[in-house]
Amino acid sequence: MESHGAGLRRVLVLAFCVVGIWSAYIYQGVLQETVSTKRFGPDNLRFEHLAFLNLAQSVCACGTVIKLWSSSSNGGAPWWSYWSAGITNTIGPAMGIEALKYISYPAQVLAKSSKMIPVMLMGALVYGIRYSIPEYVCSLLVAGGVSVFALSKTSSKTISKLAHPNAPLGYGLCFLNLAFDGFTNATQDSITARYPKTSAWEIMLGMNLWGTIYNMVFMFGWPGASGYSAVQFCKQHPEAAWDIFLYCLCGAVGQNFIFLTISRFGSLTNTTITTTRKFVSIVVSSLLSGNPLSTKQWGSVFMVFSGLSYQIYLKWKKLQRFQKKRKSM
């Protein structure tokens, strides 16, 4: 009975994590699209300072974990060790969110889902890593799906919502975002290898602390910097300020759910949850936010998520083999 109760609690915690991640990030996606495309107030102006969202989110995320960090055990990575990862973690997401001026939200989500492609290219060309045929099949499905989506004709309704329609620039910013994310992830892995006692919440605080510092310098570091205009816009358009606040709150809550999932169930479970969440975000954007997709674009979406699902399955099989090997030792 006791083991049955523990199993039930584990299932309930997993369900709690799934609901938390899906709710936070799907709603954040809706808000992100709203802030980047909506015209606010009687003057019918767009909020052009999208990098301000990253600053606001970093500040909000720091606030949610500062108490946890202050009571954490000794032996974790010092706060200054995140300075280099903080740079790329500031520039990368800023490029990703700026892309929404040029491409639709579904296109941005799909492009950013192809993270495995630059990782495999770097691994094969720079480090000489050999990948299996199934792994290359995964990357080809994802690359093919993103390419078909990018080359398909976007509906005039979707284009009319964009501030400056420019597909090559938008996709270029997304792929630069992925390249910077790759460096950020590698640096985080290096930090946790040097300081094994570092908790997920300490990493979250360290990254967001440096993100706040860098974004503050970028947004308010000199007279006439874009941060002042962003604050002024929010004062004149309270509706935009409220959307930005909710966006930041969703991001902070979502990050905590992600770290809870990783700490309880591992990174593979978290990858599965976040991958399915991205697919649902595209469906929600298409149905609720007025971004109709053509049959060819829906086909490319399924290509990408088939590749991602196959990648998750391969990781699961690899994990099963590793666990069996450990038990036999």
Short mmCIF file of C-alpha atoms in Angstrom, two decimals:
data_model
loop_
_atom_site.label_atom_id
_atom_site.label_comp_id
_atom_site.label_asym_id
_atom_site.label_seq_id
_atom_site.Cartn_x
_atom_site.Cartn_y
_atom_site.Cartn_z
CA MET A 1 0.00 0.00 0.00
CA GLU A 2 2.84 2.37 0.87
CA SER A 3 4.53 1.90 -2.52
CA HIS A 4 1.15 2.35 -4.24
CA GLY A 5 0.67 5.65 -2.39
CA ALA A 6 4.16 6.83 -3.33
CA GLY A 7 3.48 5.95 -6.97
CA LEU A 8 0.20 7.86 -6.92
CA ARG A 9 1.92 10.91 -5.42
CA ARG A 10 4.56 10.75 -8.15
CA VAL A 11 1.88 10.64 -10.85
CA LEU A 12 0.07 13.59 -9.26
CA VAL A 13 3.29 15.62 -9.06
CA LEU A 14 4.00 14.85 -12.74
CA ALA A 15 0.46 15.91 -13.71
CA PHE A 16 0.96 19.09 -11.66
CA CYS A 17 4.20 19.82 -13.56
CA VAL A 18 2.58 19.18 -16.96
CA VAL A 19 -0.35 21.47 -16.19
CA GLY A 20 2.01 24.13 -14.80
CA ILE A 21 4.36 24.14 -17.79
CA TRP A 22 1.59 24.00 -20.38
CA SER A 23 -0.54 26.69 -18.71
CA ALA A 24 2.35 29.09 -18.09
CA TYR A 25 4.04 28.85 -21.47
CA ILE A 26 0.97 28.53 -23.69
CA TYR A 27 -0.52 31.65 -22.11
CA GLN A 28 2.88 33.37 -22.27
CA GLY A 29 2.97 32.61 -25.99
CA VAL A 30 -0.44 34.24 -26.45
CA LEU A 31 0.77 37.31 -24.51
CA GLN A 32 4.04 37.45 -26.45
CA GLU A 33 2.15 37.45 -29.72
CA THR A 34 -0.29 40.05 -28.40
CA VAL A 35 2.43 42.45 -27.26
CA SER A 36 4.41 42.10 -30.51
CA THR A 37 1.49 42.52 -32.94
CA LYS A 38 -1.26 44.49 -31.18
CA ARG A 39 -1.82 48.22 -31.62
CA PHE A 40 -2.48 49.91 -28.29
CA GLY A 41 -4.53 52.96 -27.30
CA PRO A 42 -6.31 55.62 -29.33
CA ASP A 43 -3.02 56.49 -31.05
CA ASN A 44 -2.95 52.92 -32.44
CA LEU A 45 0.77 52.38 -31.71
CA ARG A 46 2.76 49.15 -31.54
CA PHE A 47 5.09 48.26 -28.68
CA GLU A 48 8.39 48.28 -30.59
CA HIS A 49 10.79 47.69 -27.66
CA LEU A 50 10.46 43.90 -27.43
CA ALA A 51 13.87 43.45 -25.77
CA PHE A 52 12.31 45.14 -22.73
CA LEU A 53 10.31 41.94 -22.18
CA ASN A 54 13.55 40.05 -21.44
CA LEU A 55 14.61 42.61 -18.83
CA ALA A 56 11.21 42.55 -17.13
CA GLN A 57 11.15 38.74 -17.15
CA SER A 58 14.67 38.49 -15.67
CA VAL A 59 13.70 40.82 -12.82
CA CYS A 60 10.50 38.88 -12.16
CA ALA A 61 12.28 35.51 -12.26
CA CYS A 62 14.95 36.74 -9.83
CA GLY A 63 12.23 37.75 -7.40
CA THR A 64 10.63 34.30 -7.42
CA VAL A 65 13.82 32.46 -6.42
CA ILE A 66 15.78 34.93 -4.27
CA LYS A 67 14.39 33.42 -1.07
CA LEU A 68 15.15 29.86 -2.23
CA TRP A 69 18.69 30.86 -3.16
CA SER A 70 19.39 32.61 0.12
CA SER A 71 18.47 29.46 2.05
CA SER A 72 20.30 27.02 -0.25
CA SER A 73 23.13 24.78 0.90
CA ASN A 74 26.79 25.78 0.55
CA GLY A 75 28.91 24.37 -2.24
CA GLY A 76 26.95 25.72 -5.20
CA ALA A 77 28.45 27.80 -8.01
CA PRO A 78 29.27 31.41 -7.02
CA TRP A 79 27.04 34.04 -8.61
CA TRP A 80 29.88 35.54 -10.67
CA SER A 81 30.48 32.23 -12.51
CA TYR A 82 27.40 32.84 -14.68
CA TRP A 83 28.69 36.07 -16.24
CA SER A 84 29.61 34.58 -19.66
CA ALA A 85 26.47 32.42 -19.96
CA GLY A 86 24.50 35.50 -18.92
CA ILE A 87 25.77 37.39 -21.98
CA THR A 88 24.59 34.78 -24.49
CA ASN A 89 21.41 34.18 -22.48
CA THR A 90 20.68 37.91 -22.84
CA ILE A 91 21.50 38.26 -26.55
CA GLY A 92 19.92 34.99 -27.73
CA PRO A 93 16.37 35.41 -26.37
CA ALA A 94 16.43 39.09 -27.41
CA MET A 95 17.02 37.99 -31.01
CA GLY A 96 14.29 35.36 -30.73
CA ILE A 97 11.70 37.84 -29.53
CA GLU A 98 12.78 40.50 -32.05
CA ALA A 99 12.06 37.94 -34.77
CA LEU A 100 8.35 38.40 -34.07
CA LYS A 101 8.53 41.74 -35.86
CA TYR A 102 9.38 39.88 -39.05
CA ILE A 103 7.75 36.42 -38.91
CA SER A 104 4.62 34.98 -37.30
CA TYR A 105 4.57 33.35 -33.87
CA PRO A 106 4.02 29.80 -35.27
CA ALA A 107 7.01 30.31 -37.59
CA GLN A 108 9.16 31.49 -34.68
CA VAL A 109 8.19 28.52 -32.47
CA LEU A 110 8.88 26.07 -35.30
CA ALA A 111 12.27 27.62 -36.14
CA LYS A 112 13.33 27.59 -32.49
CA SER A 113 12.30 23.93 -32.24
CA SER A 114 15.14 22.97 -34.60
CA LYS A 115 17.77 23.30 -31.89
CA MET A 116 19.21 19.85 -32.66
CA ILE A 117 20.44 21.01 -36.09
CA PRO A 118 23.14 23.50 -34.95
CA VAL A 119 24.05 21.15 -32.08
CA MET A 120 24.65 18.24 -34.49
CA LEU A 121 26.48 20.46 -36.98
CA MET A 122 28.80 21.78 -34.28
CA GLY A 123 29.31 18.28 -32.90
CA ALA A 124 30.13 16.74 -36.29
CA LEU A 125 32.23 19.57 -37.78
CA VAL A 126 34.03 20.91 -34.71
CA TYR A 127 34.26 17.96 -32.31
CA GLY A 128 34.18 15.06 -34.78
CA ILE A 129 31.19 13.39 -33.10
CA ARG A 130 29.63 10.55 -35.08
CA TYR A 131 25.85 10.35 -35.03
CA SER A 132 23.65 7.37 -35.83
CA ILE A 133 21.43 7.13 -38.91
CA PRO A 134 18.22 7.55 -36.80
CA GLU A 135 19.67 10.77 -35.36
CA TYR A 136 20.30 12.09 -38.87
CA VAL A 137 16.72 11.10 -39.80
CA CYS A 138 15.45 13.21 -36.88
CA SER A 139 17.47 16.24 -37.97
CA LEU A 140 16.39 15.85 -41.62
CA LEU A 141 12.72 15.72 -40.62
CA VAL A 142 13.10 18.87 -38.52
CA ALA A 143 15.21 20.75 -41.08
CA GLY A 144 12.87 19.72 -43.90
CA GLY A 145 9.78 20.74 -41.95
CA VAL A 146 11.17 24.17 -41.05
CA SER A 147 12.32 24.72 -44.66
CA VAL A 148 8.92 23.78 -46.13
CA PHE A 149 7.16 26.04 -43.62
CA ALA A 150 9.50 28.95 -44.41
CA LEU A 151 9.07 28.55 -48.19
CA SER A 152 5.28 28.16 -48.01
CA LYS A 153 3.15 31.21 -48.70
CA THR A 154 2.02 32.96 -45.52
CA SER A 155 -1.57 34.19 -45.39
CA SER A 156 -2.14 37.90 -45.99
CA LYS A 157 -3.99 38.10 -42.64
CA THR A 158 -0.89 36.91 -40.77
CA ILE A 159 1.43 39.23 -42.71
CA SER A 160 -0.79 42.25 -41.99
CA LYS A 161 -0.24 41.76 -38.24
CA LEU A 162 3.57 41.92 -38.48
CA ALA A 163 5.42 45.17 -37.82
CA HIS A 164 8.03 44.67 -40.56
CA PRO A 165 7.44 41.47 -42.58
CA ASN A 166 10.81 40.02 -43.57
CA ALA A 167 11.07 36.22 -43.47
CA PRO A 168 14.85 35.86 -44.11
CA LEU A 169 15.67 38.30 -41.31
CA GLY A 170 13.16 36.71 -38.92
CA TYR A 171 14.43 33.17 -39.48
CA GLY A 172 18.02 34.41 -39.31
CA LEU A 173 17.39 35.92 -35.87
CA CYS A 174 15.81 32.64 -34.69
CA PHE A 175 18.82 30.59 -35.78
CA LEU A 176 21.21 33.06 -34.13
CA ASN A 177 19.07 32.64 -31.01
CA LEU A 178 19.65 28.87 -31.22
CA ALA A 179 23.41 29.34 -31.67
CA PHE A 180 23.63 31.53 -28.57
CA ASP A 181 21.44 29.06 -26.66
CA GLY A 182 23.89 26.29 -27.54
CA PHE A 183 26.74 28.23 -25.94
CA THR A 184 24.57 29.02 -22.91
CA ASN A 185 23.70 25.34 -22.38
CA ALA A 186 27.33 24.25 -22.77
CA THR A 187 28.47 26.86 -20.23
CA GLN A 188 25.77 25.81 -17.76
CA ASP A 189 26.90 22.18 -18.10
CA SER A 190 30.48 23.27 -17.43
CA ILE A 191 29.40 25.15 -14.29
CA THR A 192 27.43 22.22 -12.89
CA ALA A 193 30.39 19.91 -13.62
CA ARG A 194 32.71 22.18 -11.61
CA TYR A 195 30.16 22.75 -8.82
CA PRO A 196 28.07 19.54 -8.55
CA LYS A 197 26.10 20.83 -5.55
CA THR A 198 24.59 23.65 -7.59
CA SER A 199 20.79 23.42 -7.58
CA ALA A 200 18.52 24.18 -10.54
CA TRP A 201 17.09 27.20 -8.72
CA GLU A 202 20.60 28.59 -8.13
CA ILE A 203 21.26 28.31 -11.87
CA MET A 204 17.96 30.08 -12.55
CA LEU A 205 18.86 32.91 -10.19
CA GLY A 206 22.43 33.25 -11.48
CA MET A 207 21.31 33.42 -15.11
CA ASN A 208 18.51 35.88 -14.44
CA LEU A 209 20.69 38.03 -12.18
CA TRP A 210 23.28 38.54 -14.92
CA GLY A 211 20.48 38.89 -17.46
CA THR A 212 19.04 41.73 -15.39
CA ILE A 213 22.43 43.46 -15.18
CA TYR A 214 23.15 43.22 -18.91
CA ASN A 215 19.63 44.18 -19.94
CA MET A 216 19.66 47.16 -17.56
CA VAL A 217 22.89 48.43 -19.17
CA PHE A 218 21.46 47.88 -22.67
CA MET A 219 18.05 49.39 -21.95
CA PHE A 220 19.05 52.27 -19.60
CA GLY A 221 22.83 52.63 -19.94
CA TRP A 222 22.81 56.00 -21.71
CA PRO A 223 20.44 58.94 -22.32
CA GLY A 224 17.94 58.09 -25.00
CA ALA A 225 18.33 54.30 -24.60
CA SER A 226 15.28 52.28 -25.62
CA GLY A 227 14.32 51.38 -22.05
CA TYR A 228 13.16 54.91 -21.33
CA SER A 229 10.85 54.84 -24.35
CA ALA A 230 9.51 51.43 -23.26
CA VAL A 231 8.67 52.71 -19.77
CA GLN A 232 7.03 55.81 -21.25
CA PHE A 233 4.95 53.64 -23.59
CA CYS A 234 3.77 51.53 -20.64
CA LYS A 235 2.79 54.66 -18.71
CA GLN A 236 0.74 55.90 -21.64
CA HIS A 237 -0.75 52.46 -22.40
CA PRO A 238 -1.59 50.62 -19.12
CA GLU A 239 -3.05 47.73 -21.12
CA ALA A 240 0.38 47.02 -22.60
CA ALA A 241 1.98 47.25 -19.15
CA TRP A 242 -0.52 44.69 -17.80
CA ASP A 243 0.17 42.28 -20.69
CA ILE A 244 3.93 42.61 -20.06
CA PHE A 245 3.45 41.95 -16.33
CA LEU A 246 1.44 38.79 -17.03
CA TYR A 247 4.02 37.70 -19.63
CA CYS A 248 6.81 37.99 -17.04
CA LEU A 249 4.78 36.23 -14.37
CA CYS A 250 4.09 33.31 -16.73
CA GLY A 251 7.78 33.05 -17.56
CA ALA A 252 8.85 33.01 -13.91
CA VAL A 253 6.21 30.43 -12.96
CA GLY A 254 7.08 28.30 -16.02
CA GLN A 255 10.80 28.30 -15.17
CA ASN A 256 10.06 27.05 -11.66
CA PHE A 257 7.87 24.25 -13.03
CA ILE A 258 10.62 23.27 -15.49
CA PHE A 259 13.24 23.04 -12.75
CA LEU A 260 10.81 21.12 -10.53
CA THR A 261 10.23 18.65 -13.39
CA ILE A 262 13.96 18.20 -14.03
CA SER A 263 14.74 17.70 -10.33
CA ARG A 264 11.94 15.12 -9.84
CA PHE A 265 11.71 13.33 -13.21
CA GLY A 266 14.82 14.18 -15.24
CA SER A 267 15.56 16.22 -18.36
CA LEU A 268 14.00 13.68 -20.78
CA THR A 269 10.57 14.04 -19.19
CA ASN A 270 10.95 17.81 -19.26
CA THR A 271 11.91 17.72 -22.96
CA THR A 272 8.80 15.65 -23.75
CA ILE A 273 6.52 18.08 -21.89
CA THR A 274 8.04 21.22 -23.43
CA THR A 275 8.06 19.75 -26.96
CA THR A 276 4.36 18.88 -26.84
CA ARG A 277 3.71 22.32 -25.36
CA LYS A 278 5.29 23.97 -28.41
CA PHE A 279 2.99 22.02 -30.72
CA VAL A 280 -0.07 23.05 -28.71
CA SER A 281 1.16 26.68 -28.78
CA ILE A 282 1.16 26.59 -32.59
CA VAL A 283 -2.37 25.15 -32.62
CA VAL A 284 -3.57 27.80 -30.15
CA SER A 285 -1.97 30.59 -32.18
CA SER A 286 -3.58 29.31 -35.37
CA LEU A 287 -7.05 28.89 -33.90
CA LEU A 288 -7.30 31.73 -31.36
CA SER A 289 -4.85 34.40 -32.54
CA GLY A 290 -5.86 34.46 -36.19
CA ASN A 291 -2.76 32.93 -37.79
CA PRO A 292 -4.28 30.48 -40.31
CA LEU A 293 -1.89 27.84 -41.65
CA SER A 294 -2.10 26.25 -45.09
CA THR A 295 -2.26 22.47 -45.57
CA LYS A 296 1.41 22.48 -46.59
CA GLN A 297 2.36 24.42 -43.44
CA TRP A 298 0.44 22.00 -41.21
CA GLY A 299 2.29 19.17 -42.94
CA SER A 300 5.61 20.84 -42.16
CA VAL A 301 4.57 21.28 -38.51
CA PHE A 302 3.88 17.54 -38.26
CA MET A 303 7.24 16.82 -39.94
CA VAL A 304 9.09 18.86 -37.32
CA PHE A 305 7.28 17.34 -34.35
CA SER A 306 7.60 13.84 -35.79
CA GLY A 307 11.35 14.39 -35.85
CA LEU A 308 11.35 15.77 -32.31
CA SER A 309 9.17 12.89 -31.05
CA TYR A 310 11.49 10.36 -32.69
CA GLN A 311 14.45 12.08 -31.01
CA ILE A 312 12.75 11.78 -27.61
CA TYR A 313 12.09 8.08 -28.29
CA LEU A 314 15.78 7.53 -29.16
CA LYS A 315 16.85 9.26 -25.94
CA TRP A 316 14.43 7.11 -23.97
CA LYS A 317 15.82 3.92 -25.53
CA LYS A 318 19.36 5.07 -24.77
CA LEU A 319 18.39 5.78 -21.16
CA GLN A 320 16.79 2.33 -20.84
CA ARG A 321 19.97 0.64 -22.12
CA PHE A 322 22.09 2.67 -19.70
CA GLN A 323 19.88 1.75 -16.73
CA LYS A 324 19.96 -1.96 -17.66
CA LYS A 325 23.74 -1.82 -17.93
CA ARG A 326 24.01 -0.24 -14.47
CA LYS A 327 21.76 -2.92 -12.92
CA SER A 328 23.82 -5.72 -14.43
CA MET A 329 27.07 -4.35 -12.99
#
